[in-house]
CSV table of C-alpha atoms in Angstrom, one decimal:
chain,number,residue,atom,x,y,z
A,20,MET,CA,207.1,14.0,-12.9
A,21,GLY,CA,203.3,13.7,-12.3
A,22,PRO,CA,201.4,15.2,-9.5
A,23,ARG,CA,201.9,12.2,-7.3
A,24,GLY,CA,205.7,12.4,-7.3
A,25,PRO,CA,207.6,13.6,-4.2
A,26,ILE,CA,208.1,17.3,-3.6
A,27,GLU,CA,211.5,18.4,-4.9
A,28,HIS,CA,213.1,21.2,-2.8
A,29,LYS,CA,215.1,22.9,-5.5
A,30,THR,CA,217.0,26.1,-5.5
A,31,VAL,CA,214.0,27.8,-7.1
A,32,PRO,CA,211.2,27.2,-4.5
A,33,THR,CA,208.0,25.5,-5.5
A,34,ARG,CA,205.2,28.0,-6.1
A,35,ALA,CA,202.4,27.0,-3.8
A,36,ALA,CA,198.8,27.9,-2.8
A,37,VAL,CA,197.6,27.5,0.8
A,38,TYR,CA,193.9,27.2,1.5
A,39,VAL,CA,191.9,26.8,4.8
A,40,PRO,CA,188.5,25.0,4.1
A,41,VAL,CA,185.8,26.0,6.6
A,42,PHE,CA,182.3,24.6,6.7
A,43,LYS,CA,179.0,25.6,8.3
A,44,GLN,CA,178.2,22.0,9.1
A,45,TYR,CA,180.9,19.7,10.5
A,46,PRO,CA,180.8,16.1,11.5
A,47,VAL,CA,181.7,16.1,15.2
A,48,GLN,CA,184.9,14.1,14.7
A,49,ASP,CA,186.1,16.4,11.9
A,50,ASP,CA,185.8,19.7,13.7
A,51,VAL,CA,189.3,20.9,13.1
A,52,ALA,CA,188.7,24.4,14.4
A,53,GLY,CA,188.0,23.5,18.0
A,54,THR,CA,185.6,21.8,20.3
A,55,ALA,CA,183.0,22.9,22.9
A,56,GLU,CA,185.7,22.5,25.6
A,57,ALA,CA,188.6,24.1,23.7
A,58,PRO,CA,189.0,27.6,22.2
A,59,ARG,CA,188.0,27.8,18.6
A,60,ARG,CA,190.7,29.2,16.2
A,61,SER,CA,189.8,32.1,14.0
A,62,HIS,CA,190.0,31.5,10.3
A,63,ASP,CA,192.7,34.1,10.0
A,64,ALA,CA,194.8,32.4,12.7
A,65,ARG,CA,194.5,29.0,11.0
A,66,LEU,CA,195.5,30.6,7.6
A,67,ALA,CA,198.5,32.3,9.2
A,68,GLU,CA,199.7,29.1,10.8
A,69,ALA,CA,199.2,27.1,7.6
A,70,MET,CA,201.2,29.6,5.7
A,71,GLY,CA,203.9,29.4,8.4
A,72,LEU,CA,204.0,25.6,8.0
A,73,ALA,CA,204.3,25.9,4.2
A,74,ALA,CA,207.1,28.5,4.6
A,75,ALA,CA,208.9,26.2,6.9
A,76,ILE,CA,210.0,24.1,3.9
A,77,GLY,CA,210.7,27.0,1.7
A,78,LEU,CA,207.6,27.0,-0.4
A,79,ASP,CA,206.9,30.2,-2.4
A,80,ILE,CA,203.3,31.0,-1.4
A,81,VAL,CA,201.8,32.9,-4.2
A,82,ALA,CA,198.1,32.4,-3.4
A,83,SER,CA,196.2,31.8,-0.2
A,84,GLY,CA,192.7,32.1,1.3
A,85,VAL,CA,189.8,30.7,3.3
A,86,VAL,CA,187.5,28.5,1.3
A,87,SER,CA,183.9,28.4,2.7
A,88,GLY,CA,181.3,25.7,2.2
A,89,GLN,CA,178.1,24.3,3.6
A,90,ARG,CA,179.6,20.9,4.4
A,91,PRO,CA,182.6,18.7,3.4
A,92,ARG,CA,182.1,16.9,0.0
A,93,PRO,CA,183.0,13.2,0.1
A,94,ALA,CA,184.7,13.3,-3.3
A,95,THR,CA,186.7,16.6,-3.3
A,96,LEU,CA,186.1,18.1,0.2
A,97,ILE,CA,185.2,21.5,-1.5
A,98,GLY,CA,182.5,22.2,-4.0
A,99,THR,CA,183.0,22.0,-7.8
A,100,GLY,CA,182.7,25.7,-8.1
A,101,LYS,CA,185.6,26.3,-5.7
A,102,VAL,CA,187.6,23.6,-7.6
A,103,GLU,CA,187.1,25.5,-10.9
A,104,GLU,CA,188.2,28.8,-9.2
A,105,MET,CA,191.4,27.1,-8.0
A,106,LYS,CA,192.1,25.8,-11.5
A,107,GLY,CA,192.2,29.4,-12.7
A,108,VAL,CA,194.5,30.6,-9.9
A,109,ILE,CA,196.8,27.6,-10.5
A,110,ALA,CA,197.1,28.3,-14.2
A,111,GLY,CA,197.5,32.0,-13.7
A,112,GLU,CA,200.2,31.8,-11.0
A,113,GLU,CA,201.9,28.6,-12.4
A,114,ILE,CA,201.4,26.8,-9.1
A,115,GLY,CA,202.9,23.4,-8.6
A,116,LEU,CA,201.5,22.5,-5.1
A,117,VAL,CA,198.3,23.1,-3.2
A,118,VAL,CA,198.1,22.8,0.5
A,119,PHE,CA,194.8,22.2,2.3
A,120,ASP,CA,194.8,22.9,6.0
A,121,HIS,CA,192.3,20.2,6.6
A,122,PRO,CA,192.4,16.4,6.7
A,123,LEU,CA,191.9,14.8,3.3
A,124,THR,CA,190.7,11.3,2.7
A,125,PRO,CA,192.8,9.3,0.2
A,126,VAL,CA,189.9,9.6,-2.3
A,127,GLN,CA,189.6,13.3,-1.8
A,128,GLN,CA,193.4,13.8,-2.3
A,129,ARG,CA,193.4,11.6,-5.4
A,130,ASN,CA,190.4,13.4,-7.0
A,131,LEU,CA,191.8,16.9,-6.2
A,132,GLU,CA,195.2,16.0,-7.8
A,133,ARG,CA,193.4,14.8,-10.9
A,134,GLU,CA,191.1,17.9,-11.1
A,135,LEU,CA,193.8,20.4,-10.3
A,136,ASN,CA,196.7,18.6,-12.1
A,137,VAL,CA,199.1,19.5,-9.3
A,138,LYS,CA,200.4,17.8,-6.2
A,139,VAL,CA,198.1,18.2,-3.2
A,140,LEU,CA,199.0,17.9,0.5
A,141,ASP,CA,196.8,18.0,3.5
A,142,ARG,CA,197.9,19.2,6.9
A,143,THR,CA,199.4,15.9,8.0
A,144,GLY,CA,201.3,15.5,4.7
A,145,LEU,CA,202.8,19.0,5.1
A,146,ILE,CA,203.9,18.4,8.7
A,147,LEU,CA,205.6,15.1,7.5
A,148,GLU,CA,207.5,17.1,4.9
A,149,ILE,CA,208.7,19.5,7.5
A,150,PHE,CA,209.7,16.7,9.9
A,151,GLY,CA,211.6,15.1,7.1
A,152,GLU,CA,213.6,18.2,6.5
A,153,ARG,CA,214.2,18.9,10.3
A,154,ALA,CA,215.3,15.4,11.4
A,155,ARG,CA,219.1,15.3,12.0
A,156,THR,CA,219.7,12.3,14.3
A,157,LYS,CA,219.3,8.6,13.4
A,158,GLU,CA,216.4,8.5,15.8
A,159,GLY,CA,214.7,11.5,14.3
A,160,ARG,CA,215.0,10.1,10.7
A,161,LEU,CA,213.6,6.8,11.8
A,162,GLN,CA,210.7,8.5,13.5
A,163,VAL,CA,209.9,10.5,10.4
A,164,GLU,CA,210.2,7.5,8.1
A,165,LEU,CA,207.9,5.4,10.3
A,166,ALA,CA,205.3,8.2,10.4
A,167,HIS,CA,205.4,8.7,6.7
A,168,LEU,CA,205.0,5.0,5.9
A,169,ASN,CA,202.0,4.7,8.2
A,170,TYR,CA,200.5,7.7,6.5
A,171,GLN,CA,201.3,6.3,3.1
A,172,ARG,CA,199.8,2.9,4.0
A,173,GLY,CA,196.4,4.4,4.4
A,174,ARG,CA,196.7,6.3,1.1
A,175,LEU,CA,197.6,3.5,-1.3
A,176,VAL,CA,194.3,4.1,-3.1
A,177,ARG,CA,195.8,7.3,-4.6
A,178,SER,CA,199.3,6.1,-5.1
A,179,TRP,CA,198.7,4.0,-8.3
A,180,THR,CA,196.7,4.5,-11.4
A,181,HIS,CA,196.9,0.8,-12.1
A,182,LEU,CA,195.3,-0.5,-8.9
A,183,GLU,CA,193.4,-3.2,-10.6
A,184,ARG,CA,196.4,-4.6,-12.5
A,185,GLN,CA,197.2,-8.2,-11.6
A,186,ARG,CA,200.7,-9.5,-11.4
A,187,GLY,CA,201.6,-13.1,-10.8
A,188,GLY,CA,203.4,-16.1,-12.1
A,189,ALA,CA,206.9,-17.3,-11.6
A,190,GLY,CA,209.4,-14.7,-10.5
A,191,PHE,CA,206.9,-12.2,-9.2
A,192,LEU,CA,206.5,-11.3,-5.5
A,193,GLY,CA,203.3,-12.5,-3.9
A,194,GLY,CA,202.5,-15.3,-6.2
A,195,PRO,CA,199.7,-15.6,-8.8
A,196,GLY,CA,196.8,-13.2,-8.6
A,197,GLU,CA,198.3,-10.7,-6.1
A,198,THR,CA,197.2,-7.2,-7.1
A,199,GLN,CA,199.6,-4.3,-7.2
A,200,ILE,CA,198.0,-2.6,-4.2
A,201,GLU,CA,198.2,-5.9,-2.1
A,202,SER,CA,201.9,-6.2,-2.9
A,203,ASP,CA,202.6,-2.6,-2.1
A,204,ARG,CA,200.7,-2.8,1.2
A,205,ARG,CA,202.6,-5.9,2.1
A,206,GLN,CA,206.0,-4.3,1.3
A,207,LEU,CA,205.0,-1.2,3.3
A,208,GLN,CA,204.1,-3.4,6.3
A,209,GLU,CA,207.5,-5.2,6.1
A,210,LYS,CA,209.3,-1.8,6.0
A,211,ILE,CA,207.2,-0.6,9.0
A,212,LYS,CA,208.1,-3.8,11.0
A,213,ARG,CA,211.8,-3.2,10.3
A,214,LEU,CA,211.6,0.4,11.3
A,215,GLU,CA,209.7,-0.4,14.5
A,216,LYS,CA,212.5,-2.9,15.4
A,217,ASP,CA,215.2,-0.3,14.8
A,218,LEU,CA,213.2,2.2,16.9
A,219,GLU,CA,212.8,-0.3,19.7
A,220,GLN,CA,216.6,-0.5,19.9
A,221,VAL,CA,216.8,3.3,20.0
A,222,ARG,CA,214.3,3.4,22.8
A,223,ARG,CA,216.4,0.8,24.8
A,224,THR,CA,219.5,2.9,24.2
A,225,ARG,CA,217.7,6.0,25.4
A,226,GLN,CA,216.4,4.2,28.5
A,227,LEU,CA,219.9,3.2,29.3
A,228,HIS,CA,221.1,6.8,29.0
A,229,ARG,CA,218.2,7.9,31.3
A,230,ALA,CA,219.1,5.2,33.8
A,231,GLN,CA,222.7,6.4,33.8
A,232,ARG,CA,221.6,10.0,34.4
A,233,LYS,CA,219.4,8.9,37.3
A,234,LYS,CA,222.5,7.4,38.9
A,235,ALA,CA,224.2,10.8,38.5
A,236,PRO,CA,221.3,12.1,39.9
A,237,HIS,CA,220.5,15.2,37.8
A,238,PRO,CA,216.9,16.2,37.8
A,239,VAL,CA,215.4,16.8,34.3
A,240,VAL,CA,213.4,19.8,33.3
A,241,ALA,CA,211.7,19.5,29.9
A,242,LEU,CA,210.6,22.4,27.8
A,243,VAL,CA,207.4,21.9,25.8
A,244,GLY,CA,205.2,24.2,23.9
A,245,TYR,CA,203.4,25.1,20.7
A,246,THR,CA,205.8,25.3,17.8
A,247,ASN,CA,207.5,28.7,17.5
A,248,ALA,CA,206.6,29.6,21.1
A,249,GLY,CA,210.2,30.5,21.8
A,250,LYS,CA,211.3,27.2,23.5
A,251,SER,CA,214.7,27.0,21.9
A,252,THR,CA,215.4,30.7,22.6
A,253,LEU,CA,214.5,30.2,26.2
A,254,PHE,CA,216.5,26.9,26.3
A,255,ASN,CA,219.5,28.9,25.1
A,256,ARG,CA,218.9,31.6,27.7
A,257,LEU,CA,218.6,29.0,30.5
A,258,THR,CA,221.7,26.9,29.5
A,259,GLY,CA,224.0,29.2,27.5
A,260,ALA,CA,223.7,26.7,24.7
A,261,GLU,CA,223.3,27.5,21.0
A,262,VAL,CA,220.4,25.4,19.8
A,263,MET,CA,219.0,26.5,16.5
A,264,ALA,CA,216.4,29.1,17.4
A,265,LYS,CA,214.8,30.4,14.2
A,266,ASP,CA,211.5,32.0,13.5
A,267,LEU,CA,210.3,28.8,11.9
A,268,LEU,CA,207.7,26.2,12.8
A,269,PHE,CA,209.4,23.0,14.0
A,270,ALA,CA,212.9,24.5,14.1
A,271,THR,CA,213.6,21.9,16.7
A,272,LEU,CA,212.8,18.3,16.0
A,273,ASP,CA,215.4,16.1,17.7
A,274,PRO,CA,215.6,16.5,21.5
A,275,THR,CA,218.5,18.4,23.0
A,276,LEU,CA,219.9,18.0,26.5
A,277,ARG,CA,222.1,20.4,28.4
A,278,ARG,CA,223.4,20.4,31.9
A,279,THR,CA,223.1,23.6,33.9
A,280,THR,CA,224.0,24.8,37.4
A,281,LEU,CA,221.2,26.6,39.2
A,282,PRO,CA,221.8,29.8,41.3
A,283,HIS,CA,222.5,27.9,44.6
A,284,GLY,CA,224.6,25.1,43.0
A,285,THR,CA,222.0,22.4,42.1
A,286,GLU,CA,222.9,20.7,38.8
A,287,ILE,CA,220.0,19.8,36.5
A,288,LEU,CA,219.4,18.8,32.9
A,289,PHE,CA,217.3,20.9,30.6
A,290,SER,CA,215.6,19.1,27.6
A,291,ASP,CA,214.4,21.0,24.5
A,292,THR,CA,211.8,19.0,22.6
A,293,VAL,CA,209.8,19.1,19.3
A,294,GLY,CA,207.2,21.8,19.1
A,295,PHE,CA,203.6,20.8,19.2
A,296,VAL,CA,200.9,21.9,16.7
A,297,SER,CA,197.1,21.7,16.5
A,298,ASP,CA,195.5,18.6,15.0
A,299,LEU,CA,198.7,16.6,15.2
A,300,PRO,CA,197.6,13.1,14.1
A,301,THR,CA,197.6,10.3,16.6
A,302,HIS,CA,200.0,8.2,14.6
A,303,LEU,CA,202.5,11.1,14.5
A,304,VAL,CA,202.3,11.5,18.3
A,305,ALA,CA,202.8,7.8,18.6
A,306,ALA,CA,205.8,7.8,16.2
A,307,PHE,CA,207.5,10.5,18.2
A,308,ARG,CA,206.8,9.0,21.5
A,309,ALA,CA,210.4,7.9,22.0
A,310,THR,CA,211.4,11.6,21.5
A,311,LEU,CA,208.7,12.7,23.9
A,312,GLU,CA,209.7,10.2,26.6
A,313,GLU,CA,212.1,12.9,27.9
A,314,VAL,CA,208.9,14.9,28.7
A,315,ILE,CA,207.1,11.9,30.2
A,316,GLU,CA,210.0,11.2,32.7
A,317,ALA,CA,210.9,14.8,33.4
A,318,ASP,CA,210.9,16.0,37.0
A,319,ILE,CA,209.4,19.3,35.9
A,320,VAL,CA,207.6,20.3,32.6
A,321,LEU,CA,207.9,23.9,31.5
A,322,HIS,CA,205.0,24.7,29.1
A,323,VAL,CA,206.3,27.6,27.1
A,324,ARG,CA,203.5,29.9,25.6
A,325,ASP,CA,203.8,32.7,23.2
A,326,VAL,CA,201.4,35.2,25.0
A,327,ALA,CA,201.9,37.7,22.2
A,328,ASP,CA,200.1,35.5,19.8
A,329,PRO,CA,196.4,36.2,19.5
A,330,ASP,CA,195.9,32.4,19.3
A,331,THR,CA,197.7,31.7,22.5
A,332,LEU,CA,194.7,30.2,24.4
A,333,ALA,CA,193.9,27.7,21.6
A,334,GLN,CA,197.6,26.8,21.3
A,335,ALA,CA,197.9,26.2,25.0
A,336,GLU,CA,194.9,23.8,24.9
A,337,ASP,CA,196.5,21.9,22.0
A,338,VAL,CA,199.7,21.4,24.0
A,339,ARG,CA,197.7,20.3,27.1
A,340,LYS,CA,195.8,17.8,24.9
A,341,ILE,CA,199.0,16.2,23.7
A,342,LEU,CA,200.4,16.2,27.3
A,343,ARG,CA,197.3,14.4,28.4
A,344,ASP,CA,197.8,11.8,25.6
A,345,LEU,CA,201.2,11.2,27.2
A,346,ASP,CA,199.5,10.6,30.6
A,347,ILE,CA,200.8,13.8,32.1
A,348,ASP,CA,198.6,15.5,34.6
A,349,VAL,CA,198.4,19.1,33.2
A,350,ASP,CA,196.6,20.3,36.4
A,351,ASP,CA,199.4,19.3,38.7
A,352,SER,CA,201.0,22.7,39.2
A,353,ASP,CA,203.9,21.2,41.1
A,354,HIS,CA,204.9,19.3,38.0
A,355,VAL,CA,203.7,21.4,35.0
A,356,VAL,CA,204.6,25.1,35.1
A,357,GLU,CA,203.4,27.6,32.5
A,358,ILE,CA,205.9,30.0,31.1
A,359,TRP,CA,204.3,33.1,29.5
A,360,ASN,CA,207.0,34.0,27.0
A,361,LYS,CA,207.5,36.9,24.5
A,362,VAL,CA,206.2,39.6,26.9
A,363,ASP,CA,208.8,41.9,25.2
A,364,LEU,CA,206.3,42.0,22.2
A,365,LEU,CA,203.4,43.3,24.3
A,366,ASP,CA,202.4,46.9,24.8
A,367,GLU,CA,201.5,48.5,28.1
A,368,ALA,CA,197.9,47.4,27.8
A,369,GLY,CA,198.9,43.9,26.9
A,370,LEU,CA,201.2,43.7,29.9
A,371,GLN,CA,198.4,44.9,32.2
A,372,HIS,CA,196.0,42.4,30.9
A,373,LEU,CA,198.6,39.6,31.4
A,374,ALA,CA,199.1,40.7,35.0
A,375,THR,CA,195.4,40.7,35.6
A,376,MET,CA,195.1,37.2,34.1
A,377,ARG,CA,197.9,35.9,36.3
A,378,GLU,CA,196.5,37.4,39.5
A,379,SER,CA,193.1,35.7,38.8
A,380,LEU,CA,194.7,32.2,38.8
A,381,PRO,CA,194.3,30.0,41.9
A,382,ASP,CA,198.0,29.4,42.0
A,383,THR,CA,200.1,32.3,40.7
A,384,ASP,CA,203.3,30.4,41.4
A,385,ALA,CA,202.3,28.0,38.6
A,386,VAL,CA,203.0,30.7,36.0
A,387,HIS,CA,206.1,32.7,35.2
A,388,VAL,CA,206.1,35.8,33.0
A,389,VAL,CA,209.4,35.9,31.0
A,390,SER,CA,211.1,37.2,27.8
A,391,ALA,CA,213.6,34.7,26.5
A,392,VAL,CA,215.0,37.5,24.3
A,393,THR,CA,215.6,40.1,27.0
A,394,GLY,CA,216.1,37.7,29.9
A,395,PHE,CA,213.2,39.3,31.9
A,396,GLY,CA,211.9,36.9,34.6
A,397,VAL,CA,214.5,34.2,33.8
A,398,ASP,CA,216.4,34.5,37.1
A,399,THR,CA,213.2,34.2,39.1
A,400,LEU,CA,212.3,31.2,37.0
A,401,LEU,CA,215.6,29.5,37.8
A,402,VAL,CA,215.2,30.1,41.5
A,403,ASP,CA,211.7,28.6,41.4
A,404,ILE,CA,212.9,25.5,39.5
A,405,GLU,CA,215.5,25.0,42.2
A,406,ARG,CA,212.9,25.2,44.9
A,407,ARG,CA,210.5,22.8,43.1
A,408,ILE,CA,213.1,20.0,42.6
A,409,GLY,CA,213.8,19.9,46.3
A,410,GLY,CA,216.8,22.2,46.0
A,411,GLY,CA,215.2,24.9,48.2
A,412,THR,CA,217.8,26.7,50.2
A,413,VAL,CA,218.5,26.4,54.0
A,414,THR,CA,220.7,28.6,56.1
A,415,LEU,CA,223.8,26.9,57.5
A,416,THR,CA,226.9,27.8,59.5
A,417,VAL,CA,230.0,25.7,59.4
A,418,ASP,CA,233.4,26.0,61.1
A,419,VAL,CA,236.4,25.1,58.9
A,420,ALA,CA,239.7,24.3,60.6
A,421,PRO,CA,243.0,25.5,59.1
A,422,ASP,CA,243.9,22.0,57.9
A,423,ALA,CA,240.5,21.7,56.0
A,424,MET,CA,240.7,24.9,53.9
A,425,GLY,CA,240.2,22.9,50.8
A,426,PHE,CA,236.5,22.9,51.6
A,427,VAL,CA,236.2,26.7,51.4
A,428,PRO,CA,236.4,27.0,47.6
A,429,TRP,CA,233.8,24.2,47.2
A,430,ILE,CA,231.5,26.0,49.6
A,431,TYR,CA,231.8,29.3,47.6
A,432,GLU,CA,231.1,27.4,44.4
A,433,ASN,CA,228.1,25.5,45.7
A,434,ALA,CA,226.4,28.0,48.1
A,435,THR,CA,225.8,31.7,48.6
A,436,VAL,CA,228.0,32.8,51.5
A,437,THR,CA,226.3,35.5,53.5
A,438,ALA,CA,228.8,36.0,56.3
A,439,ARG,CA,232.4,35.1,57.0
A,440,ASP,CA,234.4,35.2,60.2
A,441,ASP,CA,238.2,34.7,60.0
A,442,ARG,CA,239.3,33.7,63.5
A,443,GLU,CA,242.7,34.3,65.1
A,444,ASP,CA,243.5,30.6,65.2
A,445,GLY,CA,243.3,30.4,61.4
A,446,ALA,CA,239.8,28.7,61.3
A,447,VAL,CA,237.0,30.2,59.3
A,448,SER,CA,233.3,30.4,60.2
A,449,LEU,CA,231.0,30.6,57.1
A,450,THR,CA,227.3,31.3,57.1
A,451,MET,CA,225.6,30.4,53.8
A,452,ASP,CA,222.4,29.8,51.9
A,453,ILE,CA,222.7,26.3,50.5
A,454,THR,CA,220.4,23.8,48.8
A,455,LYS,CA,219.4,20.7,50.6
A,456,GLN,CA,221.1,18.6,47.9
A,457,ALA,CA,224.4,20.5,48.3
A,458,ARG,CA,224.2,20.4,52.2
A,459,THR,CA,223.8,16.6,52.0
A,460,GLU,CA,226.9,16.5,49.7
A,461,LEU,CA,228.9,18.7,52.1
A,462,ARG,CA,228.0,16.5,55.1
A,463,ARG,CA,229.0,13.4,53.1
A,464,MET,CA,232.4,14.9,52.3
A,465,SER,CA,233.0,16.1,55.9
A,466,GLU,CA,232.4,12.5,57.2
A,467,HIS,CA,235.5,11.4,55.3
A,468,ALA,CA,237.7,14.3,56.4
A,469,SER,CA,238.3,16.1,59.7
A,470,GLY,CA,238.2,19.8,60.2
A,471,VAL,CA,234.6,20.7,59.3
A,472,SER,CA,231.9,21.1,61.9
A,473,PHE,CA,228.3,22.2,61.6
A,474,GLN,CA,226.9,24.7,64.1
A,475,ARG,CA,223.5,24.0,65.5
């Protein structure tokens, strides 16, 4: 199969090269390393992440590096000298795929494939390959296919070597004089419309599920974060679930919901979502908007950060950018809480630096320092979540008559009993810390039964 065929994930992994092109002069809109407002990524950090992306689909990375240039070349992105160097590496290492951690125009991708005689992927194409492997649900697969078709539609210029060939006459789609590329573009558009219709049905179904949950009413707490920040591990720690938590980029793609009872009895839903990544194309974010609607409608958003990663500041800004694209106010500390994860990987100096950073914040309650692996800080986080969703505790004393003892087990299950007085007449007086939500439920139940009285 030629260089423009699909990647085949065989038992023997494809030998690949990963390159990060960097230029001294960037057009403003193409500055993939950062902006004046956001932290700039180091070249080494970009290369490490690109290699992680490639490893996520099992590629055998046999060559990698940073490729420097004065400015991007319209025809091949990099200079002819660099292209010739790559040819030598490709021949020597028997490489079948080259990944560029940089956007490629359709013309650049086509020209590079012709020059190098191997398949070439840019960052978006690689992420789509990963998404394609990770999708498990019908919705996830539809999202991936839609994103891939939108990506492919803009790259038809490279998809055919016979673009100028005419086809027409009786029995041919499109009628007389329709070019191959026009026909392909039309067929892609028809597929896209069908997928969008299917996805609209998925969205309606998801909205119905959310409406049913709101009747329940269980608050939703969504975990978001840069890919591989430890979201799924923290999700497992918070819920006791067993979501796939691997050291892989985009290990989670389809959203996962789990119900959990907080320390003082409040029931909530935790939602684990797809990891974000820098330079995620707009059409990819749009395609996964249905998945991300769990984030949009969440009562609380936990922004999980890997503070042991040297690139943590740039990663955090990338996540904030996508949250802003979803119309979420990242500066609302009552709604968005940062979780500084993986502190178990920091040495003493790193922990001290982290503590200093946290103390310098205007609102230290907007940040929790945790380790999803060891459980450090998780109990405090759960208590704070309960406080934030209106489940803050109040102290309450109730008297339970002998004929209403059925209430006592419920109270022990849904509150923290701090004092108990068993009286001679068989009644029990219980003093407890209880959430406002649970107190309301207890009052509602007592209205339909005698034998429970609330002390003032």
